[in-house]
Coordinates of C-alpha atoms in Angstrom, one line a residue:
M1 CA -16.0 -4.8 4.8
P2 CA -19.8 -4.7 4.3
G3 CA -20.7 -4.2 0.6
F4 CA -17.3 -5.4 -0.7
R5 CA -16.1 -8.9 -1.6
V6 CA -12.7 -10.0 -2.9
A7 CA -13.2 -11.1 -6.5
A8 CA -9.7 -12.0 -7.6
V9 CA -6.0 -12.1 -6.4
V10 CA -2.8 -11.8 -8.4
T11 CA 0.7 -12.8 -7.5
T12 CA 3.8 -13.4 -9.5
R13 CA 3.2 -17.1 -9.6
T14 CA 0.1 -19.0 -10.5
A15 CA 0.6 -21.6 -7.7
T16 CA 0.7 -18.9 -5.0
A17 CA -2.2 -17.0 -6.5
Q18 CA -4.3 -20.2 -6.6
A19 CA -3.3 -21.2 -3.0
T20 CA -4.3 -17.7 -1.7
A21 CA -7.6 -17.8 -3.6
Q22 CA -8.4 -21.2 -2.2
R23 CA -7.4 -20.3 1.4
F24 CA -9.6 -17.2 1.4
G25 CA -12.4 -18.3 -0.9
V26 CA -11.7 -16.0 -3.7
P27 CA -13.2 -17.0 -7.0
H28 CA -10.4 -15.9 -9.4
A29 CA -6.6 -16.2 -9.2
F30 CA -4.1 -14.8 -11.7
A31 CA -0.3 -14.6 -12.2
D32 CA -0.7 -11.7 -14.7
P33 CA -2.0 -8.4 -13.4
Q34 CA -3.5 -7.5 -16.8
Q35 CA -5.9 -10.5 -16.5
L36 CA -7.0 -9.2 -13.1
V37 CA -7.6 -5.6 -14.2
S38 CA -9.4 -6.9 -17.3
H39 CA -11.8 -9.2 -15.4
P40 CA -15.4 -8.0 -15.4
D41 CA -15.9 -9.0 -11.8
V42 CA -13.2 -6.6 -10.6
D43 CA -14.3 -3.0 -9.9
L44 CA -11.5 -1.8 -7.6
V45 CA -7.9 -2.8 -7.6
T46 CA -5.7 -2.7 -4.5
V47 CA -2.0 -2.1 -5.2
A48 CA -0.1 -3.4 -2.2
V49 CA 3.4 -4.2 -3.6
K50 CA 6.8 -2.5 -3.4
V51 CA 6.8 1.1 -4.5
P52 CA 8.8 0.8 -7.7
E53 CA 5.9 -1.3 -9.1
H54 CA 3.1 1.2 -8.1
D55 CA 3.2 3.3 -11.2
R56 CA 3.0 0.4 -13.7
L57 CA 0.2 -1.4 -11.8
V58 CA -1.9 1.7 -10.9
R59 CA -1.7 2.9 -14.5
M60 CA -2.7 -0.6 -15.7
A61 CA -5.8 -0.5 -13.5
I62 CA -6.7 3.1 -14.5
E63 CA -6.4 2.2 -18.2
A64 CA -8.8 -0.7 -17.6
G65 CA -11.2 1.8 -16.0
K66 CA -10.9 0.3 -12.5
H67 CA -11.0 2.3 -9.3
V68 CA -7.7 2.1 -7.4
Y69 CA -6.6 1.9 -3.8
C70 CA -2.8 2.1 -3.5
E71 CA -0.7 1.8 -0.4
F72 CA 1.5 4.9 0.6
P73 CA 3.6 6.2 -1.0
L74 CA 1.7 6.4 -4.3
G75 CA 4.8 7.0 -6.4
R76 CA 8.6 7.1 -6.1
T77 CA 8.5 10.9 -6.8
T78 CA 6.0 13.7 -6.6
E79 CA 6.0 13.9 -10.4
E80 CA 5.2 10.2 -10.7
A81 CA 2.4 10.5 -8.2
A82 CA 1.0 13.6 -9.9
A83 CA 1.0 11.8 -13.3
M84 CA -1.0 8.9 -11.8
L85 CA -3.5 11.4 -10.4
R86 CA -3.9 13.1 -13.7
A87 CA -4.4 9.7 -15.5
A88 CA -7.1 8.7 -12.9
E89 CA -8.9 12.0 -13.3
A90 CA -8.8 11.9 -17.0
K91 CA -10.2 8.3 -17.0
G92 CA -12.9 9.3 -14.4
V93 CA -11.9 6.6 -11.9
R94 CA -11.8 7.0 -8.1
H95 CA -8.4 6.8 -6.5
F96 CA -7.3 6.4 -2.9
V97 CA -3.9 6.3 -1.1
G98 CA -3.8 4.5 2.2
L99 CA -1.3 4.2 5.0
Q100 CA -0.4 0.6 5.9
A101 CA 0.6 1.7 9.4
R102 CA -3.1 1.8 10.4
V103 CA -2.8 -2.0 10.9
N104 CA 0.6 -1.9 12.6
P105 CA 0.3 -4.0 15.9
A106 CA 2.6 -1.5 17.7
L107 CA 0.4 1.4 16.8
A108 CA -2.8 -0.5 17.8
Y109 CA -1.2 -1.3 21.2
V110 CA -0.4 2.4 21.7
K111 CA -3.9 3.3 20.8
D112 CA -5.2 0.8 23.3
L113 CA -2.9 2.2 26.0
I114 CA -4.1 5.8 25.3
G115 CA -7.7 4.6 25.5
A116 CA -7.1 2.8 28.8
T117 CA -5.7 5.7 30.7
S118 CA -5.8 9.4 30.7
A119 CA -2.4 9.8 32.4
I120 CA 0.3 8.5 30.0
R121 CA 3.7 10.1 30.1
M122 CA 5.6 10.1 26.8
R123 CA 9.1 8.7 27.5
E124 CA 10.3 7.8 24.1
T125 CA 9.5 8.9 20.6
S126 CA 10.3 7.7 17.1
R127 CA 10.8 9.6 13.9
W128 CA 9.8 9.1 10.3
R129 CA 11.9 11.0 7.8
S130 CA 12.7 11.2 4.1
T131 CA 16.1 9.8 3.2
G132 CA 16.5 11.6 0.0
P133 CA 15.2 12.7 -3.3
R134 CA 13.6 9.4 -4.2
E135 CA 11.1 10.0 -1.3
T136 CA 12.2 6.8 0.5
W137 CA 10.9 6.7 4.1
C138 CA 12.2 4.8 7.1
W139 CA 11.4 4.3 10.7
S140 CA 13.9 3.9 13.5
R141 CA 13.1 3.5 17.1
E142 CA 16.7 3.9 18.3
R143 CA 18.0 6.7 16.1
T144 CA 16.8 9.4 13.8
S145 CA 18.8 8.4 10.7
C146 CA 18.4 5.4 8.4
S147 CA 21.0 2.8 7.9
K148 CA 21.0 0.2 5.2
S149 CA 19.3 -2.2 7.6
T150 CA 16.3 0.1 8.3
R151 CA 15.9 1.6 4.8
S152 CA 12.9 0.6 2.8
A153 CA 11.9 1.0 -0.8

């Protein structure tokens, strides 16, 4: 994106962080997220890991005074997400939640189809639904309920 550059990456292992940084020309690589959020070259932190880690990592970035972009869902519960919002507002940092589906190849294909013709007949639909109190979401093309194989955290 114009006006932005990737300043650092963090993974759970130093070797993979360094390999990623080298592959994409990123100047800094870390295995400790605290090092990333503390680095002076980092202004905005993207949290794109499994949901159970969102709270810890988002709060770490907020405490370091960094702006945060977090993939959806922000938290495991509404209360957890609300607490992160309050923390960001108290610290005065900008905070964004994004949907990873925007880069889903299947959705891009559908968008292209819709743009290519004005006469598309819908023959099949899919459903997203919550699977319980932990706000877990799943997608199933064939059925409207989640099984262990389609459930995601």
